[in-house]
Amino acid sequence: RLAWVFVLRNDPRSRAVLDNAQALRDTAGIAPEVLAALEATWGEYWRRAGEPARGLEHQHRALNLYERLGDGQSVLKTCCNLSLVYGELRDFERAISHARRVIELADSTGVEPELLARTHLNIGTAHFWQGDRDAAASAFEQALQVATAHALRLDIGRANYNLAEIAYLRFKDGGDPADEQRGDRRVAAALAVWPSDSDAAN
């Protein structure tokens, strides 16, 4: 858990803590749910370290463990993480496939609003990099609706930022001043809610 907190903060101590946890794993018995969390943490560590392929291996191990444990919420979170990593690797078909798994289960299973918003953001990003701006904008709007309904400031900011980028690209292509103004409004909306304690990457 400490390693996970350090990873999310991009704290360099994360590697030392992960190495210590890995050493304990190799010398002592470890509960499957703890092993799954360790794999997920390694996955996020390698993604943030710029080695998404290594991160992918760990995330798939975590997914397999969570599925065996019947931990539905962790399965959904890991699918969202896999969607993000596959998107970074430009494997958009798999990115969208893992994201859709989360959305399909949202109707029958309780899905945390933050997870649902970020899944829509992942889908939008995959469509964006494929050049389908309309599908991307639709996904970003869905993310914005979920984030706004639950006051998820960081995700509201991300959705507005992404929608601004689409508006500016449309302005660049077509020269319609209304697109530029839409982009400006989205940027203002993003900055208005952006958490002051957000990390450097954000």
PDB file of N, CA, C and O in Angstrom, residues 121 123-125 127-129 131-141 158-174 176 178-180 182-184 186-187:
ATOM      1  N   LEU A 121     -12.772   8.480 -20.425  1.00  0.00           N
ATOM      2  CA  LEU A 121     -11.612   9.259 -20.888  1.00  0.00           C
ATOM      3  C   LEU A 121     -10.658   8.383 -21.695  1.00  0.00           C
ATOM      4  O   LEU A 121     -10.128   8.805 -22.725  1.00  0.00           O
ATOM      5  N   ILE A 123     -11.415   5.688 -23.439  1.00  0.00           N
ATOM      6  CA  ILE A 123     -12.034   5.416 -24.745  1.00  0.00           C
ATOM      7  C   ILE A 123     -11.883   6.630 -25.650  1.00  0.00           C
ATOM      8  O   ILE A 123     -11.530   6.507 -26.826  1.00  0.00           O
ATOM      9  N   GLY A 124     -12.147   7.806 -25.100  1.00  0.00           N
ATOM     10  CA  GLY A 124     -12.011   9.028 -25.898  1.00  0.00           C
ATOM     11  C   GLY A 124     -10.602   9.214 -26.417  1.00  0.00           C
ATOM     12  O   GLY A 124     -10.399   9.584 -27.584  1.00  0.00           O
ATOM     13  N   THR A 125      -9.623   8.930 -25.578  1.00  0.00           N
ATOM     14  CA  THR A 125      -8.227   9.074 -25.999  1.00  0.00           C
ATOM     15  C   THR A 125      -7.886   8.105 -27.116  1.00  0.00           C
ATOM     16  O   THR A 125      -7.203   8.470 -28.085  1.00  0.00           O
ATOM     17  N   HIS A 127      -9.968   6.845 -29.349  1.00  0.00           N
ATOM     18  CA  HIS A 127     -10.599   7.352 -30.574  1.00  0.00           C
ATOM     19  C   HIS A 127      -9.846   8.569 -31.113  1.00  0.00           C
ATOM     20  O   HIS A 127      -9.672   8.714 -32.329  1.00  0.00           O
ATOM     21  N   PHE A 128      -9.398   9.425 -30.201  1.00  0.00           N
ATOM     22  CA  PHE A 128      -8.677  10.628 -30.625  1.00  0.00           C
ATOM     23  C   PHE A 128      -7.423  10.261 -31.413  1.00  0.00           C
ATOM     24  O   PHE A 128      -7.165  10.806 -32.480  1.00  0.00           O
ATOM     25  N   TRP A 129      -6.626   9.321 -30.872  1.00  0.00           N
ATOM     26  CA  TRP A 129      -5.388   8.948 -31.548  1.00  0.00           C
ATOM     27  C   TRP A 129      -5.643   8.172 -32.837  1.00  0.00           C
ATOM     28  O   TRP A 129      -4.763   8.099 -33.695  1.00  0.00           O
ATOM     29  N   GLY A 131      -7.864   9.267 -34.857  1.00  0.00           N
ATOM     30  CA  GLY A 131      -8.323  10.320 -35.763  1.00  0.00           C
ATOM     31  C   GLY A 131      -9.829  10.490 -35.812  1.00  0.00           C
ATOM     32  O   GLY A 131     -10.339  11.255 -36.629  1.00  0.00           O
ATOM     33  N   ASP A 132     -10.561   9.793 -34.942  1.00  0.00           N
ATOM     34  CA  ASP A 132     -12.020   9.908 -34.915  1.00  0.00           C
ATOM     35  C   ASP A 132     -12.403  10.924 -33.842  1.00  0.00           C
ATOM     36  O   ASP A 132     -12.713  10.571 -32.701  1.00  0.00           O
ATOM     37  N   ARG A 133     -12.399  12.190 -34.222  1.00  0.00           N
ATOM     38  CA  ARG A 133     -12.645  13.249 -33.244  1.00  0.00           C
ATOM     39  C   ARG A 133     -14.079  13.247 -32.729  1.00  0.00           C
ATOM     40  O   ARG A 133     -14.325  13.588 -31.571  1.00  0.00           O
ATOM     41  N   ASP A 134     -15.034  12.886 -33.574  1.00  0.00           N
ATOM     42  CA  ASP A 134     -16.430  12.877 -33.126  1.00  0.00           C
ATOM     43  C   ASP A 134     -16.647  11.833 -32.035  1.00  0.00           C
ATOM     44  O   ASP A 134     -17.284  12.114 -31.012  1.00  0.00           O
ATOM     45  N   ALA A 135     -16.128  10.621 -32.252  1.00  0.00           N
ATOM     46  CA  ALA A 135     -16.264   9.573 -31.236  1.00  0.00           C
ATOM     47  C   ALA A 135     -15.510   9.954 -29.963  1.00  0.00           C
ATOM     48  O   ALA A 135     -15.974   9.701 -28.854  1.00  0.00           O
ATOM     49  N   ALA A 136     -14.344  10.588 -30.147  1.00  0.00           N
ATOM     50  CA  ALA A 136     -13.561  11.028 -28.994  1.00  0.00           C
ATOM     51  C   ALA A 136     -14.337  12.069 -28.193  1.00  0.00           C
ATOM     52  O   ALA A 136     -14.430  11.982 -26.961  1.00  0.00           O
ATOM     53  N   ALA A 137     -14.907  13.052 -28.885  1.00  0.00           N
ATOM     54  CA  ALA A 137     -15.659  14.105 -28.202  1.00  0.00           C
ATOM     55  C   ALA A 137     -16.853  13.522 -27.451  1.00  0.00           C
ATOM     56  O   ALA A 137     -17.147  13.933 -26.319  1.00  0.00           O
ATOM     57  N   SER A 138     -17.515  12.544 -28.052  1.00  0.00           N
ATOM     58  CA  SER A 138     -18.661  11.908 -27.394  1.00  0.00           C
ATOM     59  C   SER A 138     -18.229  11.226 -26.103  1.00  0.00           C
ATOM     60  O   SER A 138     -18.886  11.357 -25.060  1.00  0.00           O
ATOM     61  N   ALA A 139     -17.116  10.506 -26.147  1.00  0.00           N
ATOM     62  CA  ALA A 139     -16.621   9.823 -24.942  1.00  0.00           C
ATOM     63  C   ALA A 139     -16.187  10.825 -23.877  1.00  0.00           C
ATOM     64  O   ALA A 139     -16.452  10.636 -22.684  1.00  0.00           O
ATOM     65  N   PHE A 140     -15.525  11.906 -24.303  1.00  0.00           N
ATOM     66  CA  PHE A 140     -15.099  12.925 -23.341  1.00  0.00           C
ATOM     67  C   PHE A 140     -16.310  13.613 -22.696  1.00  0.00           C
ATOM     68  O   PHE A 140     -16.285  13.948 -21.512  1.00  0.00           O
ATOM     69  N   GLU A 141     -17.375  13.816 -23.484  1.00  0.00           N
ATOM     70  CA  GLU A 141     -18.597  14.410 -22.935  1.00  0.00           C
ATOM     71  C   GLU A 141     -19.226  13.479 -21.895  1.00  0.00           C
ATOM     72  O   GLU A 141     -19.721  13.935 -20.862  1.00  0.00           O
ATOM     73  N   ARG A 158      -9.695  17.124 -16.841  1.00  0.00           N
ATOM     74  CA  ARG A 158      -9.170  16.319 -17.956  1.00  0.00           C
ATOM     75  C   ARG A 158     -10.136  16.301 -19.134  1.00  0.00           C
ATOM     76  O   ARG A 158      -9.731  16.439 -20.287  1.00  0.00           O
ATOM     77  N   ALA A 159     -11.426  16.097 -18.835  1.00  0.00           N
ATOM     78  CA  ALA A 159     -12.415  16.041 -19.914  1.00  0.00           C
ATOM     79  C   ALA A 159     -12.482  17.370 -20.661  1.00  0.00           C
ATOM     80  O   ALA A 159     -12.503  17.402 -21.905  1.00  0.00           O
ATOM     81  N   ASN A 160     -12.511  18.480 -19.921  1.00  0.00           N
ATOM     82  CA  ASN A 160     -12.556  19.790 -20.565  1.00  0.00           C
ATOM     83  C   ASN A 160     -11.288  20.070 -21.366  1.00  0.00           C
ATOM     84  O   ASN A 160     -11.350  20.634 -22.464  1.00  0.00           O
ATOM     85  N   TYR A 161     -10.147  19.679 -20.822  1.00  0.00           N
ATOM     86  CA  TYR A 161      -8.884  19.868 -21.542  1.00  0.00           C
ATOM     87  C   TYR A 161      -8.915  19.114 -22.874  1.00  0.00           C
ATOM     88  O   TYR A 161      -8.539  19.657 -23.919  1.00  0.00           O
ATOM     89  N   ASN A 162      -9.375  17.864 -22.844  1.00  0.00           N
ATOM     90  CA  ASN A 162      -9.418  17.066 -24.071  1.00  0.00           C
ATOM     91  C   ASN A 162     -10.415  17.631 -25.083  1.00  0.00           C
ATOM     92  O   ASN A 162     -10.156  17.637 -26.289  1.00  0.00           O
ATOM     93  N   LEU A 163     -11.543  18.104 -24.578  1.00  0.00           N
ATOM     94  CA  LEU A 163     -12.529  18.722 -25.474  1.00  0.00           C
ATOM     95  C   LEU A 163     -11.990  20.023 -26.055  1.00  0.00           C
ATOM     96  O   LEU A 163     -12.286  20.366 -27.207  1.00  0.00           O
ATOM     97  N   ALA A 164     -11.195  20.752 -25.288  1.00  0.00           N
ATOM     98  CA  ALA A 164     -10.559  21.969 -25.809  1.00  0.00           C
ATOM     99  C   ALA A 164      -9.616  21.623 -26.954  1.00  0.00           C
ATOM    100  O   ALA A 164      -9.588  22.309 -27.981  1.00  0.00           O
ATOM    101  N   GLU A 165      -8.857  20.549 -26.775  1.00  0.00           N
ATOM    102  CA  GLU A 165      -7.910  20.155 -27.819  1.00  0.00           C
ATOM    103  C   GLU A 165      -8.635  19.833 -29.127  1.00  0.00           C
ATOM    104  O   GLU A 165      -8.201  20.227 -30.209  1.00  0.00           O
ATOM    105  N   ILE A 166      -9.757  19.133 -29.022  1.00  0.00           N
ATOM    106  CA  ILE A 166     -10.539  18.819 -30.217  1.00  0.00           C
ATOM    107  C   ILE A 166     -11.062  20.108 -30.861  1.00  0.00           C
ATOM    108  O   ILE A 166     -11.001  20.274 -32.088  1.00  0.00           O
ATOM    109  N   ALA A 167     -11.556  21.020 -30.048  1.00  0.00           N
ATOM    110  CA  ALA A 167     -12.074  22.289 -30.588  1.00  0.00           C
ATOM    111  C   ALA A 167     -10.986  23.066 -31.313  1.00  0.00           C
ATOM    112  O   ALA A 167     -11.203  23.614 -32.399  1.00  0.00           O
ATOM    113  N   TYR A 168      -9.787  23.109 -30.728  1.00  0.00           N
ATOM    114  CA  TYR A 168      -8.689  23.847 -31.366  1.00  0.00           C
ATOM    115  C   TYR A 168      -8.246  23.181 -32.670  1.00  0.00           C
ATOM    116  O   TYR A 168      -7.904  23.861 -33.636  1.00  0.00           O
ATOM    117  N   LEU A 169      -8.255  21.854 -32.702  1.00  0.00           N
ATOM    118  CA  LEU A 169      -7.896  21.162 -33.947  1.00  0.00           C
ATOM    119  C   LEU A 169      -8.941  21.423 -35.039  1.00  0.00           C
ATOM    120  O   LEU A 169      -8.591  21.578 -36.209  1.00  0.00           O
ATOM    121  N   ARG A 170     -10.188  21.475 -34.646  1.00  0.00           N
ATOM    122  CA  ARG A 170     -11.245  21.812 -35.624  1.00  0.00           C
ATOM    123  C   ARG A 170     -11.072  23.238 -36.129  1.00  0.00           C
ATOM    124  O   ARG A 170     -11.267  23.516 -37.318  1.00  0.00           O
ATOM    125  N   PHE A 171     -10.695  24.133 -35.223  1.00  0.00           N
ATOM    126  CA  PHE A 171     -10.430  25.513 -35.644  1.00  0.00           C
ATOM    127  C   PHE A 171      -9.248  25.565 -36.606  1.00  0.00           C
ATOM    128  O   PHE A 171      -9.277  26.265 -37.621  1.00  0.00           O
ATOM    129  N   LYS A 172      -8.211  24.807 -36.297  1.00  0.00           N
ATOM    130  CA  LYS A 172      -7.026  24.765 -37.155  1.00  0.00           C
ATOM    131  C   LYS A 172      -7.385  24.265 -38.550  1.00  0.00           C
ATOM    132  O   LYS A 172      -6.905  24.784 -39.554  1.00  0.00           O
ATOM    133  N   ASP A 173      -8.260  23.253 -38.603  1.00  0.00           N
ATOM    134  CA  ASP A 173      -8.641  22.677 -39.901  1.00  0.00           C
ATOM    135  C   ASP A 173      -9.623  23.546 -40.671  1.00  0.00           C
ATOM    136  O   ASP A 173      -9.511  23.683 -41.896  1.00  0.00           O
ATOM    137  N   GLY A 174     -10.614  24.108 -39.963  1.00  0.00           N
ATOM    138  CA  GLY A 174     -11.689  24.807 -40.663  1.00  0.00           C
ATOM    139  C   GLY A 174     -11.686  26.312 -40.538  1.00  0.00           C
ATOM    140  O   GLY A 174     -12.350  27.007 -41.314  1.00  0.00           O
ATOM    141  N   ASP A 176     -13.049  28.159 -38.277  1.00  0.00           N
ATOM    142  CA  ASP A 176     -14.266  28.725 -37.700  1.00  0.00           C
ATOM    143  C   ASP A 176     -13.943  29.305 -36.320  1.00  0.00           C
ATOM    144  O   ASP A 176     -13.577  28.566 -35.404  1.00  0.00           O
ATOM    145  N   ALA A 178     -15.778  30.114 -33.990  1.00  0.00           N
ATOM    146  CA  ALA A 178     -16.600  29.516 -32.928  1.00  0.00           C
ATOM    147  C   ALA A 178     -15.892  28.317 -32.300  1.00  0.00           C
ATOM    148  O   ALA A 178     -16.023  28.076 -31.094  1.00  0.00           O
ATOM    149  N   ASP A 179     -15.123  27.583 -33.113  1.00  0.00           N
ATOM    150  CA  ASP A 179     -14.373  26.454 -32.568  1.00  0.00           C
ATOM    151  C   ASP A 179     -13.282  26.940 -31.621  1.00  0.00           C
ATOM    152  O   ASP A 179     -13.058  26.352 -30.562  1.00  0.00           O
ATOM    153  N   GLU A 180     -12.610  28.016 -32.008  1.00  0.00           N
ATOM    154  CA  GLU A 180     -11.576  28.564 -31.126  1.00  0.00           C
ATOM    155  C   GLU A 180     -12.186  29.039 -29.810  1.00  0.00           C
ATOM    156  O   GLU A 180     -11.637  28.803 -28.732  1.00  0.00           O
ATOM    157  N   ARG A 182     -14.924  27.913 -28.441  1.00  0.00           N
ATOM    158  CA  ARG A 182     -15.291  26.718 -27.670  1.00  0.00           C
ATOM    159  C   ARG A 182     -14.072  26.167 -26.928  1.00  0.00           C
ATOM    160  O   ARG A 182     -14.155  25.769 -25.767  1.00  0.00           O
ATOM    161  N   GLY A 183     -12.949  26.151 -27.630  1.00  0.00           N
ATOM    162  CA  GLY A 183     -11.715  25.694 -26.992  1.00  0.00           C
ATOM    163  C   GLY A 183     -11.336  26.565 -25.813  1.00  0.00           C
ATOM    164  O   GLY A 183     -10.956  26.056 -24.744  1.00  0.00           O
ATOM    165  N   ASP A 184     -11.439  27.877 -25.977  1.00  0.00           N
ATOM    166  CA  ASP A 184     -11.113  28.796 -24.886  1.00  0.00           C
ATOM    167  C   ASP A 184     -12.008  28.571 -23.672  1.00  0.00           C
ATOM    168  O   ASP A 184     -11.544  28.600 -22.528  1.00  0.00           O
ATOM    169  N   ARG A 186     -13.494  25.792 -22.854  1.00  0.00           N
ATOM    170  CA  ARG A 186     -13.125  24.511 -22.236  1.00  0.00           C
ATOM    171  C   ARG A 186     -11.854  24.654 -21.380  1.00  0.00           C
ATOM    172  O   ARG A 186     -11.763  24.086 -20.291  1.00  0.00           O
ATOM    173  N   VAL A 187     -10.892  25.404 -21.875  1.00  0.00           N
ATOM    174  CA  VAL A 187      -9.664  25.622 -21.102  1.00  0.00           C
ATOM    175  C   VAL A 187      -9.995  26.349 -19.792  1.00  0.00           C
ATOM    176  O   VAL A 187      -9.520  25.971 -18.717  1.00  0.00           O
TER     177      VAL A 187
END
